């Protein structure tokens, strides 16, 4: 298993990214391809085992606040070079903690999207009871969704939940402002109708915000505007409570670590011709390590073809 | 100060509602008008001081799962009777922990809305640092908003934040999926433009979900679909963390009580011709007591006329 890692992206790049990659590469059968400024990487690495690690130089970096248009000028940006390695089959997957927009754009232009997918959705994992996480999809790629896109999100999410999370006949819900079928804005009402009528989906109807943590669904579908705001609000509440708990008790309780994205692994971009794992910008070594293991699962379980097979079923339907 | 209380609405009605009302009515100058089934209220009350409490019989109740259309048939529903007391100037304000939809419909049809307000927004309070709460508006009344409505929400919220929360020149933000002016779905982009160009507003731009708790804004505007989902997601996370903390440490930390809506007071419906305080369905006596004090503040500070004056300024502008 060879994974290309954009070591220049992220709040704690390159040190924490490289540390996570090295820890991962120590596992049997794992080989990390570190993509970034060679001199900096060598300095961080010290003595490394060339059997476990390769360095590929990339002179440019896309900063978090840069427009994705920067990719057009920065052909040698680390995220572009790392994604190209997947396209060329030099690497099995790519992982980045840098700009999600730049990673998405690299995946679209270098790997390519599936037929019929306009803009691939971004997936996030919401903690649930007894470790039963729920996938929230889309959390930001598609802020103005069409109902048909939300049906595609459901199918892509279903195949990921089945292949990688091991969920049998994944349960799908629609994020809405009430549980009744009559609830929702115009988009949610139309999406409900499409989801309900799609036979390959195990759709249980609307899910309210407060039910996201109940573990009742494997996949919750929403438009990218709502999903992005909800995900960031939850993250904000986690940080707020963490600070308050430190004042109150002197420490952050263990359960809050589930909402500390510096310790949580990544999720793949769905709908694209390769495995590209998005990690949170504030990922530290453990999150990178965990994200790389997720990447392995995605490759081993062949999520690219799983998704394409699932999409064929709704196209035929 | 006379406040009509719908004692039949809420998860803990009528016992906790009546207990909260009695506690409030013990304060000097306060008189509670308990509206509901007289026999049940008398049984709950035992001996009461007729100087501090009045009972008004209302034979019907709107259940939480009933459509607001039920109000047409149930003319003697407790929320309708209680709201009518405000309209007739027998009461200065009304408070309910029952169906928000029924309370909203009662306010619209019995009190009436302001000129130019289609459907009044619902307001929620998000805890912030050092007790500096942020108003989130709308959290559910308007799931398909027009940009002009979001401008109205900002103006209504501004006048409430100034009059009742004591904020000087309240800071207004727009909930969005990024902080840059170019971010947002079509609705948010249009709303941004209106908010930015309205001179009476102290508008600071887009606010991301994670910034809701930072206290940077007094009022955050959003469409009712997004606001409802975000509010319920935060509530769900609070409950989830509370359960996990009990398992981990044996108790719920104090900070989480800020997210326990059984202990938090209510907020007024804005844009209507009278003070109607919405409390959470799971309110207990302390929340009712706190909600009644909020009602007093709204009456004393004359929020109805404050809002109308503020709306006149944008109409002229």
Coordinates of C-alpha atoms in Angstrom, one line a residue:
Chain A
X1 CA 0.0 0.0 0.0
X2 CA 1.5 3.3 -1.1
X3 CA -0.1 6.6 0.0
X4 CA 0.9 10.0 -1.2
X5 CA 0.8 12.6 1.6
X6 CA 0.7 16.3 1.1
X7 CA 2.9 17.2 3.9
X8 CA 2.7 21.0 3.3
X9 CA -1.0 21.4 4.1
X10 CA -2.5 21.9 7.5
X11 CA -2.1 24.0 10.6
X12 CA 0.6 21.8 12.0
X13 CA 2.4 21.1 8.7
X14 CA 4.9 19.7 8.0
X15 CA 6.0 18.4 11.4
X16 CA 2.9 16.7 12.6
X17 CA 1.9 15.5 9.2
X18 CA 5.3 13.8 8.7
X19 CA 5.2 12.4 12.2
X20 CA 1.9 10.8 11.5
X21 CA 3.0 9.5 8.1
X22 CA 6.2 7.9 9.7
X23 CA 4.1 6.2 12.4
X24 CA 1.8 4.8 9.7
X25 CA 4.6 3.7 7.5
X26 CA 6.1 1.6 10.2
X27 CA 3.2 -0.9 9.8
X28 CA 3.9 -3.9 7.6
X29 CA 3.2 -3.4 3.9
X30 CA 2.9 0.4 4.2
X31 CA 4.9 2.9 2.2
X32 CA 4.5 6.7 2.6
X33 CA 5.2 9.0 -0.3
X34 CA 5.9 12.4 1.3
X35 CA 5.1 15.3 -1.1
X36 CA 6.4 18.8 -0.4
X37 CA 9.6 20.8 -0.3
X38 CA 12.3 18.2 -0.2
X39 CA 14.8 20.2 1.9
X40 CA 12.2 20.9 4.6
X41 CA 11.1 17.2 4.6
X42 CA 14.6 15.9 4.9
X43 CA 15.3 18.3 7.8
X44 CA 12.2 17.1 9.6
X45 CA 12.8 13.4 8.9
X46 CA 16.5 13.0 9.9
X47 CA 17.4 9.4 9.2
X48 CA 14.7 7.5 7.6
X49 CA 14.3 4.0 6.1
X50 CA 14.1 4.4 2.3
X51 CA 12.2 1.2 2.2
X52 CA 9.3 2.8 4.1
X53 CA 9.4 6.3 2.8
X54 CA 9.9 8.2 -0.5
X55 CA 10.2 11.9 -0.9
X56 CA 8.7 13.6 -3.9
X57 CA 9.6 17.3 -4.3
X58 CA 6.9 19.9 -4.8
X59 CA 8.1 23.5 -4.7
X60 CA 4.7 25.2 -4.2
X61 CA 2.0 25.2 -1.6
X62 CA -1.7 26.3 -1.8
X63 CA -2.4 28.4 1.3
X64 CA -5.6 27.9 3.2
X65 CA -6.8 31.4 2.3
X66 CA -5.9 31.1 -1.4
X67 CA -8.6 30.7 -4.1
X68 CA -8.7 27.4 -5.9
X69 CA -7.8 29.4 -9.0
X70 CA -4.3 29.5 -7.5
X71 CA -4.0 25.8 -8.6
X72 CA -4.0 26.9 -12.2
X73 CA -0.8 28.9 -11.6
X74 CA 0.8 26.6 -9.1
X75 CA 1.2 23.4 -11.2
X76 CA 3.8 22.2 -8.7
X77 CA 1.6 22.7 -5.6
X78 CA 2.0 19.7 -3.2
X79 CA -1.6 18.8 -3.4
X80 CA -1.6 18.7 -7.2
X81 CA 1.6 16.7 -7.3
X82 CA 0.4 14.2 -4.7
X83 CA -3.0 13.8 -6.5
X84 CA -1.2 13.2 -9.8
X85 CA 0.7 10.3 -8.2
X86 CA -2.7 8.6 -7.7
X87 CA -3.8 9.3 -11.3
X88 CA -0.5 7.8 -12.5
X89 CA -1.0 4.7 -10.3
X90 CA 2.3 5.5 -8.5
X91 CA 0.2 5.9 -5.3
X92 CA -2.9 4.0 -4.2
X93 CA -4.4 7.1 -2.5
X94 CA -3.7 10.7 -1.5
X95 CA -4.2 12.4 1.9
X96 CA -4.1 16.1 2.8
X97 CA -4.8 18.3 5.8
X98 CA -4.6 21.5 3.6
X99 CA -7.2 23.5 1.8
X100 CA -10.2 21.3 1.1
X101 CA -11.2 23.5 -1.9
X102 CA -7.7 22.9 -3.4
X103 CA -7.9 19.2 -2.7
X104 CA -11.4 19.0 -4.3
X105 CA -10.3 20.9 -7.3
X106 CA -7.2 18.7 -7.7
X107 CA -9.4 15.6 -7.5
X108 CA -11.8 17.0 -10.1
X109 CA -9.2 18.1 -12.6
X110 CA -6.6 15.4 -12.1
X111 CA -8.5 12.3 -11.1
X112 CA -11.9 13.3 -12.7
X113 CA -15.4 12.8 -11.4
X114 CA -17.9 10.0 -12.2
X115 CA -20.3 10.4 -15.0
X116 CA -23.4 12.3 -13.7
X117 CA -21.8 13.7 -10.6
X118 CA -21.6 17.5 -10.9
X119 CA -19.5 18.3 -7.9
X120 CA -18.5 15.5 -5.5
X121 CA -19.8 15.9 -1.9
X122 CA -17.6 16.1 1.2
X123 CA -18.3 13.7 4.0
X124 CA -18.0 14.1 7.7
X125 CA -18.3 11.6 10.6
X126 CA -20.6 12.5 13.5
X127 CA -19.9 10.6 16.8
X128 CA -22.7 8.4 18.0
X129 CA -23.4 6.0 20.9
X130 CA -21.0 3.1 21.4
X131 CA -18.8 4.3 18.6
X132 CA -21.5 4.0 16.0
X133 CA -20.7 7.1 13.9
X134 CA -23.1 8.7 11.4
X135 CA -21.9 10.0 8.0
X136 CA -23.1 13.5 7.2
X137 CA -23.0 14.3 3.5
X138 CA -22.5 17.0 2.0
X139 CA -20.7 19.3 4.4
X140 CA -19.6 22.0 2.0
X141 CA -18.9 21.2 -1.6
X142 CA -22.4 22.0 -2.9
X143 CA -23.9 25.1 -1.3
X144 CA -26.7 25.4 -3.9
X145 CA -27.9 21.8 -4.4
X146 CA -30.4 20.3 -6.7
X147 CA -32.6 17.5 -5.3
X148 CA -31.1 15.0 -7.8
X149 CA -27.7 15.7 -6.3
X150 CA -28.9 14.8 -2.8
X151 CA -30.1 11.5 -4.2
X152 CA -26.6 11.0 -5.5
X153 CA -25.1 11.8 -2.1
X154 CA -27.3 9.1 -0.6
X155 CA -26.1 6.5 -3.0
X156 CA -22.5 7.4 -2.7
X157 CA -22.8 7.5 1.1
X158 CA -24.6 4.2 1.2
X159 CA -21.8 2.5 -0.8
X160 CA -19.1 4.0 1.5
X161 CA -21.0 3.1 4.7
X162 CA -21.4 -0.5 3.4
X163 CA -17.8 -0.9 2.0
X164 CA -15.7 0.9 4.6
X165 CA -17.8 1.2 7.7
X166 CA -19.2 -2.3 7.4
X167 CA -22.8 -1.3 7.7
X168 CA -25.3 -3.8 6.3
X169 CA -28.0 -2.2 4.1
X170 CA -27.1 1.3 5.4
X171 CA -29.9 3.4 6.9
X172 CA -30.3 6.7 5.2
X173 CA -32.0 9.8 6.6
X174 CA -32.6 13.4 5.4
X175 CA -31.6 16.3 7.6
X176 CA -34.7 18.4 8.1
X177 CA -36.4 20.9 10.4
X178 CA -39.0 18.3 11.5
X179 CA -39.6 14.6 11.3
X180 CA -42.9 14.6 9.4
X181 CA -42.9 14.1 5.6
X182 CA -44.5 17.5 5.1
X183 CA -41.6 19.4 6.8
X184 CA -38.8 21.2 5.0
X185 CA -37.8 23.9 2.7
X186 CA -38.5 23.5 -1.0
X187 CA -35.2 21.6 -1.6
X188 CA -35.7 19.2 1.3
X189 CA -39.3 18.4 0.2
X190 CA -38.2 17.5 -3.3
X191 CA -35.2 15.5 -2.1
X192 CA -37.5 13.6 0.3
X193 CA -39.7 12.5 -2.6
X194 CA -36.7 11.3 -4.6
X195 CA -35.1 9.4 -1.7
X196 CA -38.4 7.8 -0.8
X197 CA -39.0 6.6 -4.3
X198 CA -35.5 5.1 -4.8
X199 CA -35.8 1.4 -4.2
X200 CA -32.2 0.7 -3.6
X201 CA -32.1 3.0 -0.6
X202 CA -33.1 2.0 3.0
X203 CA -34.6 5.5 3.6
X204 CA -36.2 6.1 6.9
X205 CA -37.3 9.7 6.4
X206 CA -36.5 13.0 8.0
X207 CA -33.9 13.4 10.8
X208 CA -33.9 16.4 13.0
X209 CA -30.7 18.1 14.2
X210 CA -31.0 16.6 17.7
X211 CA -31.2 13.0 16.3
X212 CA -27.8 13.2 14.6
X213 CA -26.2 11.7 17.6
X214 CA -28.6 8.9 18.2
X215 CA -27.1 6.4 15.9
X216 CA -30.4 5.8 14.1
X217 CA -28.9 6.4 10.7
X218 CA -25.7 5.4 8.9
X219 CA -25.9 8.2 6.4
X220 CA -27.6 11.6 6.8
X221 CA -28.0 13.6 3.6
X222 CA -28.2 17.4 3.4
X223 CA -27.2 20.3 1.2
X224 CA -23.7 21.5 1.5
X225 CA -24.7 24.9 3.0
X226 CA -26.6 23.4 5.9
X227 CA -24.1 20.6 6.4
X228 CA -21.1 22.9 6.5
X229 CA -22.8 25.2 9.1
X230 CA -24.0 22.3 11.2
X231 CA -20.6 20.6 11.3
X232 CA -18.8 23.9 12.2
X233 CA -21.4 24.7 14.8
X234 CA -20.8 21.3 16.5
X235 CA -17.1 21.8 16.3
X236 CA -17.5 25.3 17.8
X237 CA -19.6 24.0 20.6
X238 CA -17.1 21.3 21.3
X239 CA -14.3 23.8 21.6
X240 CA -16.4 26.2 23.7
X241 CA -17.3 23.3 26.1
X242 CA -13.7 22.1 26.2
X243 CA -12.6 25.6 27.3
X244 CA -15.3 25.8 29.9
X245 CA -14.6 22.4 31.3
X246 CA -10.9 23.2 31.7
X247 CA -12.0 26.2 33.8
X248 CA -14.5 24.1 35.7
X249 CA -12.6 20.9 36.3
X250 CA -9.1 21.5 35.1
X251 CA -9.3 19.0 32.2
X252 CA -11.1 18.2 29.0
X253 CA -13.3 15.1 29.4
X254 CA -12.6 12.1 27.2
X255 CA -15.9 12.3 25.3
X256 CA -15.0 15.7 24.0
X257 CA -12.0 14.2 22.2
X258 CA -14.5 12.7 19.8
X259 CA -15.2 16.3 18.7
X260 CA -11.5 17.3 18.6
X261 CA -10.7 17.2 15.0
X262 CA -7.0 17.3 15.7
X263 CA -7.4 13.7 16.8
X264 CA -10.1 12.4 14.3
X265 CA -9.1 10.7 11.1
X266 CA -10.3 11.9 7.6
X267 CA -12.9 11.0 5.1
X268 CA -12.7 10.4 1.4
X269 CA -14.0 12.7 -1.3
X270 CA -16.7 10.7 -2.9
X271 CA -17.7 10.6 -6.6
X272 CA -14.1 10.9 -7.9
X273 CA -11.9 8.4 -9.8
X274 CA -9.5 7.7 -7.0
X275 CA -9.1 7.7 -3.2
X276 CA -8.5 11.2 -1.8
X277 CA -8.7 11.6 1.9
X278 CA -9.6 15.0 3.4
X279 CA -8.3 15.5 6.9
X280 CA -9.2 18.5 9.2
X281 CA -6.9 21.5 8.9
X282 CA -5.9 21.2 12.6
X283 CA -5.0 17.5 12.3
X284 CA -2.1 16.3 14.5
X285 CA -0.1 13.1 14.1
X286 CA -2.7 10.8 15.5
X287 CA -5.3 12.2 13.1
X288 CA -2.9 11.7 10.1
X289 CA -2.2 8.1 11.2
X290 CA -5.9 7.4 11.5
X291 CA -6.6 9.1 8.2
X292 CA -4.0 7.0 6.5
X293 CA -5.6 3.8 7.8
X294 CA -8.9 5.0 6.5
X295 CA -7.2 5.5 3.1
X296 CA -6.0 1.9 3.2
X297 CA -9.6 0.7 4.0
X298 CA -10.9 2.7 1.1
X299 CA -8.3 1.2 -1.3
X300 CA -8.7 -2.4 0.0
X301 CA -12.5 -2.2 -0.2
X302 CA -12.3 -0.6 -3.6
X303 CA -14.7 2.3 -2.8
X304 CA -14.2 3.8 -6.3
X305 CA -15.8 0.8 -8.1
X306 CA -18.3 0.2 -5.3
X307 CA -19.7 3.8 -5.7
X308 CA -19.8 3.4 -9.5
X309 CA -21.7 0.2 -9.3
X310 CA -24.2 1.7 -6.9
X311 CA -24.7 4.7 -9.1
X312 CA -25.4 2.4 -12.1
X313 CA -28.4 1.0 -10.2
X314 CA -30.1 4.3 -9.8
X315 CA -29.4 5.3 -13.4
X316 CA -31.1 2.1 -14.6
X317 CA -34.0 2.4 -12.1
Chain B
X1 CA -47.5 43.2 35.6
X2 CA -50.1 40.5 34.6
X3 CA -48.9 37.6 32.5
X4 CA -51.2 34.9 31.0
X5 CA -49.6 31.5 31.2
X6 CA -50.7 28.6 29.0
X7 CA -50.4 25.9 31.7
X8 CA -51.5 23.0 29.5
X9 CA -48.6 23.2 27.0
X10 CA -45.2 21.5 27.5
X11 CA -43.7 18.1 28.4
X12 CA -44.0 18.8 32.2
X13 CA -47.4 20.5 32.0
X14 CA -49.3 21.4 34.1
X15 CA -47.3 20.7 37.3
X16 CA -44.0 22.4 36.5
X17 CA -45.6 25.2 34.6
X18 CA -47.8 26.1 37.5
X19 CA -44.9 25.8 40.0
X20 CA -42.9 28.2 37.9
X21 CA -45.8 30.6 37.6
X22 CA -46.4 30.6 41.4
X23 CA -42.8 31.2 42.1
X24 CA -42.8 34.2 39.8
X25 CA -46.1 35.6 41.1
X26 CA -44.6 35.7 44.6
X27 CA -42.5 38.7 43.4
X28 CA -43.9 42.2 44.2
X29 CA -46.1 43.6 41.5
X30 CA -46.5 40.3 39.7
X31 CA -49.8 38.6 38.9
X32 CA -50.1 35.3 37.1
X33 CA -53.2 34.4 35.0
X34 CA -53.2 30.6 34.7
X35 CA -55.0 29.5 31.6
X36 CA -56.1 25.9 31.2
X37 CA -58.6 23.3 32.6
X38 CA -59.8 24.9 35.8
X39 CA -60.4 21.7 37.7
X40 CA -56.8 20.4 37.0
X41 CA -55.3 23.8 37.9
X42 CA -57.2 24.0 41.2
X43 CA -56.0 20.5 42.1
X44 CA -52.4 21.4 41.3
X45 CA -52.6 24.7 43.2
X46 CA -54.2 23.8 46.5
X47 CA -54.6 27.0 48.5
X48 CA -53.5 30.0 46.5
X49 CA -53.5 33.7 47.1
X50 CA -56.2 35.2 44.9
X51 CA -54.4 38.5 44.9
X52 CA -51.4 36.9 43.1
X53 CA -53.1 34.4 40.8
X54 CA -56.2 34.2 38.6
X55 CA -57.5 31.1 36.8
X56 CA -59.1 31.4 33.4
X57 CA -60.7 28.2 32.2
X58 CA -59.9 26.8 28.7
X59 CA -61.3 23.4 28.0
X60 CA -59.1 22.5 25.0
X61 CA -55.4 21.8 24.4
X62 CA -53.4 21.8 21.2
X63 CA -51.1 18.7 21.4
X64 CA -47.5 19.0 20.2
X65 CA -48.1 16.7 17.2
X66 CA -51.3 18.5 16.1
X67 CA -51.3 20.6 13.0
X68 CA -51.9 24.4 13.5
X69 CA -55.1 23.8 11.6
X70 CA -56.4 22.4 14.9
X71 CA -56.6 25.9 16.2
X72 CA -59.5 26.7 13.8
X73 CA -61.5 24.0 15.5
X74 CA -60.3 24.4 19.0
X75 CA -61.3 28.0 19.7
X76 CA -61.0 27.4 23.4
X77 CA -57.5 26.0 23.2
X78 CA -55.4 27.3 26.2
X79 CA -52.9 29.0 23.9
X80 CA -55.6 30.8 22.0
X81 CA -57.5 31.9 25.2
X82 CA -54.2 33.1 26.8
X83 CA -53.2 35.1 23.7
X84 CA -56.6 36.6 23.5
X85 CA -56.1 38.0 27.0
X86 CA -53.1 40.0 25.6
X87 CA -55.1 41.3 22.7
X88 CA -57.9 42.4 25.1
X89 CA -55.3 44.1 27.4
X90 CA -56.3 41.9 30.3
X91 CA -52.7 40.6 30.3
X92 CA -49.5 42.3 29.4
X93 CA -47.9 39.2 27.9
X94 CA -48.5 35.5 27.3
X95 CA -46.0 32.6 27.8
X96 CA -46.3 29.0 26.6
X97 CA -44.2 25.9 26.6
X98 CA -46.5 24.1 24.2
X99 CA -46.5 23.8 20.4
X100 CA -44.5 26.7 18.9
X101 CA -46.5 26.4 15.7
X102 CA -49.8 26.9 17.6
X103 CA -48.3 29.8 19.6
X104 CA -47.1 31.4 16.4
X105 CA -50.5 30.9 14.7
X106 CA -52.3 32.4 17.7
X107 CA -50.0 35.4 17.7
X108 CA -50.5 35.9 14.0
X109 CA -54.3 35.6 14.0
X110 CA -55.2 37.1 17.4
X111 CA -52.5 39.7 18.0
X112 CA -51.6 40.4 14.3
X113 CA -48.3 40.9 12.7
X114 CA -46.6 44.2 11.8
X115 CA -47.0 45.7 8.4
X116 CA -44.5 44.3 6.0
X117 CA -43.7 41.2 8.1
X118 CA -44.8 38.0 6.3
X119 CA -44.2 35.5 9.0
X120 CA -42.5 36.6 12.3
X121 CA -39.2 34.9 13.1
X122 CA -38.5 32.8 16.1
X123 CA -35.4 33.7 18.2
X124 CA -33.1 31.5 20.2
X125 CA -30.3 32.4 22.6
X126 CA -26.9 30.7 22.1
X127 CA -24.6 30.8 25.1
X128 CA -21.3 32.6 24.8
X129 CA -18.3 33.5 26.9
X130 CA -18.9 35.3 30.2
X131 CA -22.7 35.0 29.8
X132 CA -22.7 37.1 26.6
X133 CA -25.4 35.3 24.7
X134 CA -25.9 35.6 20.9
X135 CA -29.4 35.8 19.4
X136 CA -29.9 33.4 16.5
X137 CA -32.8 34.4 14.3
X138 CA -34.8 32.7 12.6
X139 CA -34.8 29.2 14.1
X140 CA -37.8 27.7 12.4
X141 CA -40.7 29.9 11.4
X142 CA -39.5 30.7 7.8
X143 CA -38.0 27.6 6.1
X144 CA -38.1 29.2 2.6
X145 CA -36.9 32.7 3.2
X146 CA -36.5 35.6 0.9
X147 CA -33.5 37.9 1.3
X148 CA -35.7 40.8 2.3
X149 CA -37.1 38.8 5.2
X150 CA -33.5 38.2 6.5
X151 CA -33.0 42.0 6.5
X152 CA -36.2 42.3 8.6
X153 CA -34.9 39.6 11.0
X154 CA -31.8 41.7 11.5
X155 CA -33.7 44.8 12.3
X156 CA -36.1 43.0 14.7
X157 CA -33.2 41.3 16.4
X158 CA -31.3 44.5 16.7
X159 CA -34.1 46.2 18.5
X160 CA -34.6 43.3 20.8
X161 CA -30.9 43.1 21.6
X162 CA -30.8 46.8 22.3
X163 CA -34.0 47.0 24.3
X164 CA -34.0 43.8 26.4
X165 CA -30.4 42.6 26.3
X166 CA -29.0 46.1 26.8
X167 CA -26.6 45.8 23.9
X168 CA -25.3 49.2 22.6
X169 CA -25.5 49.4 18.7
X170 CA -25.9 45.6 18.4
X171 CA -23.4 43.8 16.2
X172 CA -25.1 41.8 13.4
X173 CA -23.7 38.8 11.6
X174 CA -24.9 36.5 8.8
X175 CA -24.6 32.7 9.4
X176 CA -22.7 31.3 6.4
X177 CA -20.4 28.6 5.2
X178 CA -17.4 30.8 5.1
X179 CA -16.3 34.2 6.3
X180 CA -15.5 35.8 2.9
X181 CA -18.1 38.0 1.2
X182 CA -18.1 35.6 -1.8
X183 CA -19.3 32.6 0.3
X184 CA -22.8 31.3 0.6
X185 CA -25.7 29.8 -1.2
X186 CA -27.8 32.1 -3.5
X187 CA -30.0 33.2 -0.5
X188 CA -27.1 34.0 1.8
X189 CA -25.3 36.0 -1.0
X190 CA -28.4 38.2 -1.6
X191 CA -29.0 38.6 2.1
X192 CA -25.4 39.7 2.6
X193 CA -25.8 42.4 0.0
X194 CA -29.0 43.8 1.7
X195 CA -27.5 43.7 5.2
X196 CA -24.3 45.4 4.0
X197 CA -26.2 48.2 2.4
X198 CA -28.5 48.9 5.3
X199 CA -27.1 51.9 7.1
X200 CA -28.9 51.4 10.4
X201 CA -27.3 48.0 10.9
X202 CA -23.9 47.4 12.5
X203 CA -23.2 44.5 10.2
X204 CA -19.9 42.8 10.5
X205 CA -20.3 40.2 7.7
X206 CA -20.4 36.4 7.6
X207 CA -20.2 34.2 10.7
X208 CA -19.3 30.5 10.5
X209 CA -20.9 27.9 12.6
X210 CA -17.9 27.6 14.9
X211 CA -18.0 31.4 15.6
X212 CA -21.5 31.3 17.1
X213 CA -20.0 30.8 20.6
X214 CA -17.4 33.5 20.5
X215 CA -19.6 36.4 21.5
X216 CA -18.5 38.4 18.5
X217 CA -22.1 39.1 17.5
X218 CA -25.2 40.2 19.4
X219 CA -27.5 38.9 16.6
X220 CA -26.8 36.2 14.0
X221 CA -29.3 36.1 11.1
X222 CA -30.1 32.9 9.1
X223 CA -33.0 31.3 7.3
X224 CA -35.4 29.3 9.5
X225 CA -34.4 26.0 7.9
X226 CA -30.7 26.3 8.7
X227 CA -31.4 27.9 12.1
X228 CA -33.8 25.2 13.2
X229 CA -31.4 22.4 12.3
X230 CA -28.4 24.1 13.9
X231 CA -30.3 24.8 17.1
X232 CA -31.5 21.3 17.4
X233 CA -28.1 19.9 16.5
X234 CA -26.5 21.9 19.3
X235 CA -29.2 20.7 21.7
X236 CA -28.6 17.1 20.6
X237 CA -24.9 17.4 21.1
X238 CA -25.5 18.9 24.6
X239 CA -27.7 15.9 25.5
X240 CA -25.3 13.4 24.0
X241 CA -22.4 14.9 25.9
X242 CA -24.4 15.1 29.1
X243 CA -25.1 11.4 28.9
X244 CA -21.5 10.6 28.2
X245 CA -20.3 12.8 31.0
X246 CA -22.6 11.1 33.5
X247 CA -21.1 7.7 32.4
X248 CA -17.5 9.2 32.6
X249 CA -17.6 11.3 35.7
X250 CA -21.0 10.5 37.4
X251 CA -22.4 14.0 36.9
X252 CA -23.3 16.6 34.3
X253 CA -20.8 19.6 34.3
X254 CA -22.2 23.0 35.1
X255 CA -21.4 24.4 31.7
X256 CA -23.8 21.9 30.0
X257 CA -26.7 23.4 32.0
X258 CA -26.5 26.3 29.6
X259 CA -27.6 23.9 26.9
X260 CA -30.3 22.3 29.0
X261 CA -33.4 23.9 27.7
X262 CA -35.4 22.7 30.7
X263 CA -33.5 25.3 32.7
X264 CA -33.3 28.1 30.1
X265 CA -35.9 30.9 29.9
X266 CA -37.8 31.7 26.7
X267 CA -37.6 34.3 23.9
X268 CA -40.3 36.4 22.4
X269 CA -41.9 36.0 19.0
X270 CA -40.8 39.1 17.1
X271 CA -42.8 41.1 14.6
X272 CA -46.2 40.7 16.3
X273 CA -48.5 43.1 18.1
X274 CA -47.9 41.9 21.6
X275 CA -45.5 40.1 23.8
X276 CA -45.7 36.3 23.4
X277 CA -42.8 34.3 25.0
X278 CA -41.9 30.9 23.5
X279 CA -40.4 28.5 26.0
X280 CA -38.9 25.1 25.2
X281 CA -41.2 22.2 25.3
X282 CA -39.2 20.5 28.1
X283 CA -39.1 23.6 30.4
X284 CA -39.3 23.0 34.1
X285 CA -40.2 25.5 36.8
X286 CA -37.0 27.4 36.7
X287 CA -37.2 27.9 33.0
X288 CA -40.8 29.1 33.3
X289 CA -39.8 31.5 36.1
X290 CA -37.0 32.8 34.0
X291 CA -39.2 33.1 30.9
X292 CA -41.8 35.1 32.9
X293 CA -39.0 37.5 34.0
X294 CA -38.0 37.9 30.3
X295 CA -41.7 38.6 29.5
X296 CA -41.6 41.4 32.1
X297 CA -38.5 42.9 30.6
X298 CA -40.1 42.8 27.1
X299 CA -43.2 44.6 28.4
X300 CA -41.2 47.2 30.5
X301 CA -38.9 48.0 27.6
X302 CA -41.8 48.1 25.2
X303 CA -40.3 45.8 22.6
X304 CA -43.4 46.0 20.4
X305 CA -43.0 49.7 19.7
X306 CA -39.2 49.5 19.7
X307 CA -39.4 47.0 16.8
X308 CA -41.9 49.0 14.9
X309 CA -39.8 52.2 15.1
X310 CA -36.8 50.3 13.9
X311 CA -38.7 48.8 10.9
X312 CA -39.9 52.3 10.0
X313 CA -36.2 53.4 9.6
X314 CA -35.5 50.7 7.0
X315 CA -38.8 51.4 5.2
X316 CA -37.8 55.1 4.8
X317 CA -34.2 54.3 4.0

